[in-house]
Amino acid sequence: MAKNVLVLKNFDQPKEAGNYFKLVCLTGPNKGDSYYLVGTRLVVGRSEKADIRINDTKTSREHAEFTKVGNDWVVTDLGSQNGVVVNDVKVVQHKIKLGDRIIIGQTVLKFSKQDVQGKPKLVKGEETEEELEKSNRKKTMVPVLILAVVFLAMFLFDDEKPAGQEGPAKKALPYQDVTNEYVQALQKRQANEDKQVKERLNTIYQRGLREFREGNYFRAIHEFNLALIIAPGDAQAEYYLRKTKEELDRSIENFIAKAQRDEESLKYQSAIVSYCAIIRLLYTVPDDGRYKNAEKQIRDLELKLGMESGETHCLKKQPTN
């Protein structure tokens, strides 16, 4: 943990001056802790091996990772059970900004930056005891270093190889910047995850539309709500959900109107059929006012037809699956 994260309490700050990114814990047992991000990659979770260990039962052992990409920090869900939320939006991978609130399990972390100033400068001419000691140590070391350099030069010249025996000069390895490669890897990973989400959504859409065409509106609504859980705010899922609810309401209104016309024409059996259609459409929500009204109308019609109360087949217990 020490290599990637510096953990401090409350208002403590690092001893060395510099600009630090940090995560401040706002809730739970770790509330008040500040995690200064001194490495380039760190893992957050419940595991003892995590760089930031969170004592939260809703947090997975390795829940998420924070990675520095260039000058930015990216949070990635490591396949946790409860996911990662940034500012109330569930994410798989997200570039975080200052002030963002990241929810991991039930723990809220705030991403911020702190500028740690160095020690105040002394008045010109003043030196601390520590500085004086360092100065004296430098003065003592200078002659020793000069002698060492002279001796080394003499040794190298005396040990010079014969002409033609020199080995090839070693070239310094060039600096290799891997930032772009890492960004590309992150983008590729994000693209693969997006592709998997789209494929799963398409499967759910097909199931929902099939139920819609068959008139199983509540099953269709369940499928489209599932799509919104996977992809919050998905425009296609919201459109299908809205259209399904509208079609459900329209169908019920049509059946009510037909049942009322049949009652006025003394076609009680036909009216019962229309009210039963409403019962079947709303069987998963028996507390709906339209369900209760249809049930009452059927019982009234049973009395008019000299039937026993509850004799109508659709008033028997409906399936719940």
C-alpha positions as a Markdown table, in Angstrom:
| # | Residue | x | y | z |
|---|---|---|---|---|
| 1 | Met | 0.0 | 0.0 | 0.0 |
| 2 | Ala | 2.8 | 2.4 | 0.9 |
| 3 | Lys | 4.1 | 2.3 | -2.6 |
| 4 | Asn | 0.9 | 3.5 | -4.3 |
| 5 | Val | -1.1 | 5.3 | -1.6 |
| 6 | Leu | -0.2 | 7.6 | 1.3 |
| 7 | Val | -3.0 | 7.3 | 4.0 |
| 8 | Leu | -3.4 | 10.2 | 6.3 |
| 9 | Lys | -6.0 | 11.1 | 8.9 |
| 10 | Asn | -8.3 | 14.2 | 8.9 |
| 11 | Phe | -6.3 | 17.4 | 8.1 |
| 12 | Asp | -2.8 | 15.9 | 8.0 |
| 13 | Gln | -0.8 | 16.4 | 4.8 |
| 14 | Pro | 2.3 | 14.9 | 3.2 |
| 15 | Lys | 5.6 | 16.2 | 4.5 |
| 16 | Glu | 7.1 | 16.7 | 1.0 |
| 17 | Ala | 5.9 | 19.7 | -1.0 |
| 18 | Gly | 4.0 | 19.2 | -4.3 |
| 19 | Asn | 0.6 | 18.8 | -6.0 |
| 20 | Tyr | -1.2 | 15.7 | -4.9 |
| 21 | Phe | -4.4 | 14.0 | -6.1 |
| 22 | Lys | -6.3 | 12.4 | -3.3 |
| 23 | Leu | -9.5 | 10.5 | -2.4 |
| 24 | Val | -11.3 | 11.6 | 0.7 |
| 25 | Cys | -13.6 | 9.1 | 2.4 |
| 26 | Leu | -16.9 | 10.8 | 3.3 |
| 27 | Thr | -18.8 | 7.8 | 4.8 |
| 28 | Gly | -18.5 | 4.6 | 6.7 |
| 29 | Pro | -15.8 | 3.3 | 9.1 |
| 30 | Asn | -13.0 | 5.0 | 7.0 |
| 31 | Lys | -14.7 | 8.4 | 7.2 |
| 32 | Gly | -12.1 | 11.2 | 7.4 |
| 33 | Asp | -9.3 | 9.2 | 5.8 |
| 34 | Ser | -7.4 | 10.9 | 3.0 |
| 35 | Tyr | -5.7 | 8.6 | 0.4 |
| 36 | Tyr | -2.9 | 10.5 | -1.5 |
| 37 | Leu | -2.3 | 8.9 | -4.9 |
| 38 | Val | 1.4 | 8.6 | -5.1 |
| 39 | Gly | 1.5 | 5.7 | -7.6 |
| 40 | Thr | 0.1 | 5.3 | -11.1 |
| 41 | Arg | -2.3 | 2.4 | -10.4 |
| 42 | Leu | -4.1 | 1.3 | -7.3 |
| 43 | Val | -6.8 | -1.1 | -6.4 |
| 44 | Val | -9.7 | -0.4 | -4.0 |
| 45 | Gly | -11.6 | -3.2 | -2.2 |
| 46 | Arg | -12.2 | -5.2 | 0.9 |
| 47 | Ser | -9.1 | -7.4 | 0.4 |
| 48 | Glu | -6.1 | -7.0 | 2.7 |
| 49 | Lys | -3.9 | -6.7 | -0.4 |
| 50 | Ala | -5.9 | -3.8 | -1.8 |
| 51 | Asp | -4.1 | -0.4 | -2.0 |
| 52 | Ile | -7.1 | 1.2 | -0.4 |
| 53 | Arg | -8.9 | -1.2 | 1.9 |
| 54 | Ile | -12.5 | -0.4 | 2.6 |
| 55 | Asn | -14.3 | -2.1 | 5.5 |
| 56 | Asp | -17.7 | -2.3 | 3.7 |
| 57 | Thr | -19.7 | -5.5 | 3.3 |
| 58 | Lys | -21.2 | -4.2 | 0.0 |
| 59 | Thr | -17.6 | -3.8 | -1.4 |
| 60 | Ser | -16.0 | -6.6 | -3.4 |
| 61 | Arg | -12.5 | -7.9 | -2.5 |
| 62 | Glu | -11.1 | -6.2 | -5.6 |
| 63 | His | -13.8 | -3.7 | -6.5 |
| 64 | Ala | -12.3 | -1.0 | -8.7 |
| 65 | Glu | -9.0 | 0.3 | -9.9 |
| 66 | Phe | -7.8 | 3.9 | -10.3 |
| 67 | Thr | -5.2 | 4.4 | -13.1 |
| 68 | Lys | -3.3 | 7.5 | -14.1 |
| 69 | Val | -3.4 | 8.1 | -17.8 |
| 70 | Gly | -1.3 | 11.1 | -18.8 |
| 71 | Asn | -2.5 | 13.9 | -16.5 |
| 72 | Asp | -5.9 | 12.3 | -15.8 |
| 73 | Trp | -7.2 | 9.6 | -13.5 |
| 74 | Val | -9.5 | 6.8 | -14.7 |
| 75 | Val | -11.7 | 4.6 | -12.5 |
| 76 | Thr | -12.5 | 1.1 | -13.8 |
| 77 | Asp | -15.0 | -1.4 | -12.3 |
| 78 | Leu | -13.2 | -4.8 | -11.8 |
| 79 | Gly | -16.4 | -6.8 | -12.2 |
| 80 | Ser | -17.7 | -6.0 | -8.8 |
| 81 | Gln | -21.1 | -7.2 | -7.6 |
| 82 | Asn | -22.6 | -3.8 | -6.8 |
| 83 | Gly | -20.8 | -1.8 | -9.4 |
| 84 | Val | -19.2 | 1.7 | -9.4 |
| 85 | Val | -21.2 | 4.9 | -9.4 |
| 86 | Val | -19.8 | 8.3 | -10.3 |
| 87 | Asn | -22.1 | 11.3 | -9.4 |
| 88 | Asp | -25.2 | 9.0 | -9.3 |
| 89 | Val | -24.4 | 7.4 | -12.7 |
| 90 | Lys | -23.3 | 3.7 | -12.8 |
| 91 | Val | -20.1 | 3.3 | -14.9 |
| 92 | Val | -17.8 | 0.6 | -16.2 |
| 93 | Gln | -14.9 | 3.0 | -16.9 |
| 94 | His | -14.9 | 6.7 | -16.4 |
| 95 | Lys | -12.4 | 9.6 | -16.4 |
| 96 | Ile | -12.9 | 11.4 | -13.1 |
| 97 | Lys | -12.7 | 15.1 | -12.5 |
| 98 | Leu | -12.0 | 17.2 | -9.4 |
| 99 | Gly | -15.0 | 17.2 | -7.1 |
| 100 | Asp | -16.5 | 13.9 | -8.4 |
| 101 | Arg | -18.0 | 11.6 | -5.9 |
| 102 | Ile | -17.3 | 7.9 | -6.4 |
| 103 | Ile | -19.5 | 5.3 | -4.7 |
| 104 | Ile | -17.9 | 1.9 | -4.0 |
| 105 | Gly | -20.3 | -0.4 | -2.2 |
| 106 | Gln | -21.8 | 2.0 | 0.4 |
| 107 | Thr | -18.7 | 4.1 | 0.7 |
| 108 | Val | -18.4 | 7.5 | -0.9 |
| 109 | Leu | -15.0 | 8.9 | -2.0 |
| 110 | Lys | -14.4 | 12.4 | -3.2 |
| 111 | Phe | -11.7 | 13.1 | -5.8 |
| 112 | Ser | -9.7 | 16.2 | -5.1 |
| 113 | Lys | -6.3 | 17.9 | -5.4 |
| 114 | Gln | -4.1 | 19.5 | -2.8 |
| 115 | Asp | -1.1 | 21.8 | -3.1 |
| 116 | Val | 1.3 | 21.1 | -0.3 |
| 117 | Gln | 3.7 | 24.0 | 0.3 |
| 118 | Gly | 7.3 | 23.6 | 1.4 |
| 119 | Lys | 8.7 | 24.8 | 4.6 |
| 120 | Pro | 8.8 | 28.6 | 5.0 |
| 121 | Lys | 12.1 | 30.2 | 3.9 |
| 122 | Leu | 14.5 | 31.7 | 6.5 |
| 123 | Val | 15.6 | 35.3 | 6.6 |
| 124 | Lys | 18.7 | 35.8 | 4.6 |
| 125 | Gly | 21.8 | 35.0 | 6.5 |
| 126 | Glu | 20.1 | 32.5 | 8.9 |
| 127 | Glu | 20.7 | 28.8 | 8.8 |
| 128 | Thr | 19.2 | 26.0 | 10.8 |
| 129 | Glu | 21.4 | 23.5 | 12.7 |
| 130 | Glu | 20.5 | 20.9 | 10.1 |
| 131 | Glu | 21.5 | 23.1 | 7.2 |
| 132 | Leu | 24.8 | 23.9 | 9.0 |
| 133 | Glu | 25.6 | 20.3 | 9.5 |
| 134 | Lys | 24.8 | 19.5 | 5.8 |
| 135 | Ser | 27.1 | 22.4 | 4.7 |
| 136 | Asn | 30.0 | 21.2 | 6.9 |
| 137 | Arg | 29.5 | 17.6 | 5.6 |
| 138 | Lys | 29.7 | 18.9 | 2.0 |
| 139 | Lys | 32.8 | 20.9 | 2.7 |
| 140 | Thr | 34.4 | 17.7 | 4.1 |
| 141 | Met | 33.4 | 15.6 | 1.2 |
| 142 | Val | 34.7 | 17.9 | -1.6 |
| 143 | Pro | 38.4 | 17.0 | -1.2 |
| 144 | Val | 37.7 | 13.4 | -0.8 |
| 145 | Leu | 35.6 | 13.4 | -4.1 |
| 146 | Ile | 38.4 | 15.3 | -5.9 |
| 147 | Leu | 41.0 | 12.7 | -4.9 |
| 148 | Ala | 38.7 | 9.9 | -5.9 |
| 149 | Val | 38.1 | 11.4 | -9.4 |
| 150 | Val | 41.8 | 11.9 | -9.9 |
| 151 | Phe | 42.6 | 8.3 | -8.9 |
| 152 | Leu | 39.9 | 6.9 | -11.1 |
| 153 | Ala | 41.2 | 8.9 | -14.1 |
| 154 | Met | 44.7 | 7.6 | -13.6 |
| 155 | Phe | 43.4 | 4.0 | -13.3 |
| 156 | Leu | 41.4 | 4.3 | -16.6 |
| 157 | Phe | 44.3 | 5.8 | -18.6 |
| 158 | Asp | 46.8 | 3.1 | -17.3 |
| 159 | Asp | 44.4 | 0.3 | -18.1 |
| 160 | Glu | 43.8 | 1.5 | -21.7 |
| 161 | Lys | 43.4 | -1.3 | -24.1 |
| 162 | Pro | 45.6 | -1.8 | -27.2 |
| 163 | Ala | 44.5 | -0.2 | -30.5 |
| 164 | Gly | 41.9 | -2.3 | -32.3 |
| 165 | Gln | 40.8 | -4.1 | -29.1 |
| 166 | Glu | 38.2 | -1.6 | -28.0 |
| 167 | Gly | 34.7 | -3.0 | -27.7 |
| 168 | Pro | 31.7 | -1.3 | -29.3 |
| 169 | Ala | 30.4 | 1.8 | -27.5 |
| 170 | Lys | 27.2 | 1.1 | -25.5 |
| 171 | Lys | 24.4 | 3.4 | -26.5 |
| 172 | Ala | 22.0 | 4.7 | -23.9 |
| 173 | Leu | 18.5 | 3.2 | -24.3 |
| 174 | Pro | 16.0 | 5.8 | -25.5 |
| 175 | Tyr | 13.2 | 6.8 | -23.2 |
| 176 | Gln | 10.0 | 5.0 | -24.1 |
| 177 | Asp | 6.7 | 6.7 | -23.4 |
| 178 | Val | 4.0 | 4.1 | -22.9 |
| 179 | Thr | 1.2 | 6.5 | -22.2 |
| 180 | Asn | -0.3 | 6.2 | -25.7 |
| 181 | Glu | -0.1 | 2.5 | -25.6 |
| 182 | Tyr | -1.9 | 2.4 | -22.3 |
| 183 | Val | -4.6 | 4.8 | -23.5 |
| 184 | Gln | -5.1 | 2.6 | -26.6 |
| 185 | Ala | -5.4 | -0.5 | -24.3 |
| 186 | Leu | -8.0 | 1.2 | -22.2 |
| 187 | Gln | -9.9 | 2.3 | -25.3 |
| 188 | Lys | -9.8 | -1.2 | -26.7 |
| 189 | Arg | -11.1 | -2.6 | -23.4 |
| 190 | Gln | -13.9 | 0.0 | -23.3 |
| 191 | Ala | -14.8 | -0.8 | -26.9 |
| 192 | Asn | -15.1 | -4.6 | -26.1 |
| 193 | Glu | -17.2 | -3.9 | -23.0 |
| 194 | Asp | -19.5 | -1.5 | -25.0 |
| 195 | Lys | -19.9 | -4.2 | -27.7 |
| 196 | Gln | -20.9 | -6.8 | -25.1 |
| 197 | Val | -23.4 | -4.4 | -23.5 |
| 198 | Lys | -24.9 | -3.7 | -26.9 |
| 199 | Glu | -25.2 | -7.4 | -27.8 |
| 200 | Arg | -26.9 | -8.0 | -24.4 |
| 201 | Leu | -29.3 | -5.0 | -24.9 |
| 202 | Asn | -30.3 | -6.3 | -28.4 |
| 203 | Thr | -31.2 | -9.7 | -26.9 |
| 204 | Ile | -33.4 | -8.0 | -24.3 |
| 205 | Tyr | -35.0 | -5.7 | -26.9 |
| 206 | Gln | -36.0 | -8.8 | -29.0 |
| 207 | Arg | -37.5 | -10.5 | -26.0 |
| 208 | Gly | -39.4 | -7.4 | -25.0 |
| 209 | Leu | -40.7 | -6.7 | -28.5 |
| 210 | Arg | -41.9 | -10.3 | -28.8 |
| 211 | Glu | -43.9 | -10.0 | -25.6 |
| 212 | Phe | -45.2 | -6.6 | -26.8 |
| 213 | Arg | -46.5 | -8.2 | -30.1 |
| 214 | Glu | -48.2 | -11.0 | -28.2 |
| 215 | Gly | -49.9 | -8.5 | -25.9 |
| 216 | Asn | -47.9 | -9.5 | -22.8 |
| 217 | Tyr | -47.3 | -5.9 | -21.9 |
| 218 | Phe | -46.1 | -6.4 | -18.3 |
| 219 | Arg | -43.6 | -8.9 | -19.4 |
| 220 | Ala | -42.4 | -6.4 | -22.1 |
| 221 | Ile | -42.2 | -3.7 | -19.5 |
| 222 | His | -40.1 | -6.0 | -17.3 |
| 223 | Glu | -37.6 | -6.5 | -20.2 |
| 224 | Phe | -37.3 | -2.9 | -21.0 |
| 225 | Asn | -36.7 | -2.0 | -17.3 |
| 226 | Leu | -34.0 | -4.6 | -17.3 |
| 227 | Ala | -32.3 | -2.9 | -20.3 |
| 228 | Leu | -32.4 | 0.4 | -18.3 |
| 229 | Ile | -30.7 | -1.2 | -15.4 |
| 230 | Ile | -27.9 | -2.4 | -17.6 |
| 231 | Ala | -27.7 | 1.0 | -19.5 |
| 232 | Pro | -29.3 | 3.8 | -17.5 |
| 233 | Gly | -30.7 | 6.5 | -19.7 |
| 234 | Asp | -30.6 | 4.4 | -22.9 |
| 235 | Ala | -32.9 | 6.2 | -25.3 |
| 236 | Gln | -34.1 | 3.1 | -27.2 |
| 237 | Ala | -35.1 | 1.3 | -24.0 |
| 238 | Glu | -36.9 | 4.4 | -22.7 |
| 239 | Tyr | -38.8 | 4.7 | -26.0 |
| 240 | Tyr | -39.9 | 1.0 | -26.0 |
| 241 | Leu | -40.9 | 1.3 | -22.3 |
| 242 | Arg | -43.0 | 4.4 | -23.0 |
| 243 | Lys | -44.7 | 2.9 | -26.1 |
| 244 | Thr | -45.5 | -0.3 | -24.2 |
| 245 | Lys | -47.2 | 1.6 | -21.3 |
| 246 | Glu | -49.1 | 3.7 | -23.8 |
| 247 | Glu | -50.3 | 0.6 | -25.7 |
| 248 | Leu | -51.3 | -1.1 | -22.4 |
| 249 | Asp | -53.4 | 2.0 | -21.3 |
| 250 | Arg | -55.0 | 2.3 | -24.8 |
| 251 | Ser | -56.0 | -1.4 | -24.8 |
| 252 | Ile | -57.6 | -1.1 | -21.4 |
| 253 | Glu | -59.5 | 2.0 | -22.4 |
| 254 | Asn | -60.9 | 0.2 | -25.5 |
| 255 | Phe | -62.0 | -2.8 | -23.4 |
| 256 | Ile | -63.7 | -0.5 | -20.9 |
| 257 | Ala | -65.6 | 1.3 | -23.6 |
| 258 | Lys | -66.7 | -1.9 | -25.3 |
| 259 | Ala | -67.9 | -3.4 | -22.0 |
| 260 | Gln | -69.9 | -0.3 | -21.3 |
| 261 | Arg | -71.6 | -0.4 | -24.7 |
| 262 | Asp | -72.4 | -4.1 | -24.3 |
| 263 | Glu | -74.0 | -3.4 | -20.8 |
| 264 | Glu | -76.2 | -0.7 | -22.3 |
| 265 | Ser | -77.2 | -3.2 | -25.0 |
| 266 | Leu | -77.9 | -5.8 | -22.3 |
| 267 | Lys | -75.2 | -8.0 | -23.8 |
| 268 | Tyr | -73.9 | -9.0 | -20.4 |
| 269 | Gln | -71.9 | -12.1 | -21.5 |
| 270 | Ser | -70.0 | -10.0 | -24.0 |
| 271 | Ala | -69.4 | -7.3 | -21.4 |
| 272 | Ile | -68.0 | -10.0 | -19.0 |
| 273 | Val | -65.5 | -11.0 | -21.8 |
| 274 | Ser | -64.3 | -7.4 | -22.1 |
| 275 | Tyr | -63.9 | -7.0 | -18.3 |
| 276 | Cys | -62.0 | -10.4 | -18.2 |
| 277 | Ala | -59.6 | -9.1 | -20.8 |
| 278 | Ile | -58.8 | -6.2 | -18.5 |
| 279 | Ile | -58.3 | -8.6 | -15.6 |
| 280 | Arg | -55.8 | -10.6 | -17.7 |
| 281 | Leu | -53.9 | -7.5 | -18.7 |
| 282 | Leu | -53.5 | -6.3 | -15.2 |
| 283 | Tyr | -53.2 | -9.6 | -13.3 |
| 284 | Thr | -49.7 | -8.7 | -11.9 |
| 285 | Val | -51.1 | -5.5 | -10.4 |
| 286 | Pro | -54.4 | -6.4 | -8.6 |
| 287 | Asp | -54.3 | -3.1 | -6.6 |
| 288 | Asp | -54.7 | -1.1 | -9.9 |
| 289 | Gly | -58.0 | 0.8 | -9.8 |
| 290 | Arg | -59.0 | -0.5 | -13.3 |
| 291 | Tyr | -58.5 | -4.1 | -12.1 |
| 292 | Lys | -60.7 | -3.6 | -9.1 |
| 293 | Asn | -63.4 | -1.9 | -11.2 |
| 294 | Ala | -63.4 | -4.7 | -13.7 |
| 295 | Glu | -63.7 | -7.3 | -10.9 |
| 296 | Lys | -66.6 | -5.4 | -9.4 |
| 297 | Gln | -68.4 | -5.1 | -12.7 |
| 298 | Ile | -68.0 | -8.8 | -13.4 |
| 299 | Arg | -69.6 | -9.7 | -10.0 |
| 300 | Asp | -72.5 | -7.3 | -10.7 |
| 301 | Leu | -73.1 | -8.9 | -14.1 |
| 302 | Glu | -73.0 | -12.4 | -12.6 |
| 303 | Leu | -75.9 | -11.4 | -10.3 |
| 304 | Lys | -77.8 | -10.1 | -13.3 |
| 305 | Leu | -77.3 | -13.3 | -15.1 |
| 306 | Gly | -78.2 | -15.5 | -12.1 |
| 307 | Met | -74.7 | -16.9 | -11.9 |
| 308 | Glu | -72.9 | -17.8 | -8.6 |
| 309 | Ser | -70.5 | -15.2 | -7.4 |
| 310 | Gly | -67.0 | -15.9 | -8.7 |
| 311 | Glu | -68.3 | -18.4 | -11.3 |
| 312 | Thr | -66.6 | -16.4 | -14.1 |
| 313 | His | -63.4 | -18.2 | -15.0 |
| 314 | Cys | -61.1 | -15.1 | -15.2 |
| 315 | Leu | -61.9 | -14.2 | -11.5 |
| 316 | Lys | -60.0 | -17.4 | -10.4 |
| 317 | Lys | -56.4 | -16.9 | -9.2 |
| 318 | Gln | -54.3 | -15.6 | -12.0 |
| 319 | Pro | -50.7 | -16.9 | -12.6 |
| 320 | Thr | -48.0 | -14.6 | -11.2 |
| 321 | Asn | -45.0 | -15.6 | -13.4 |
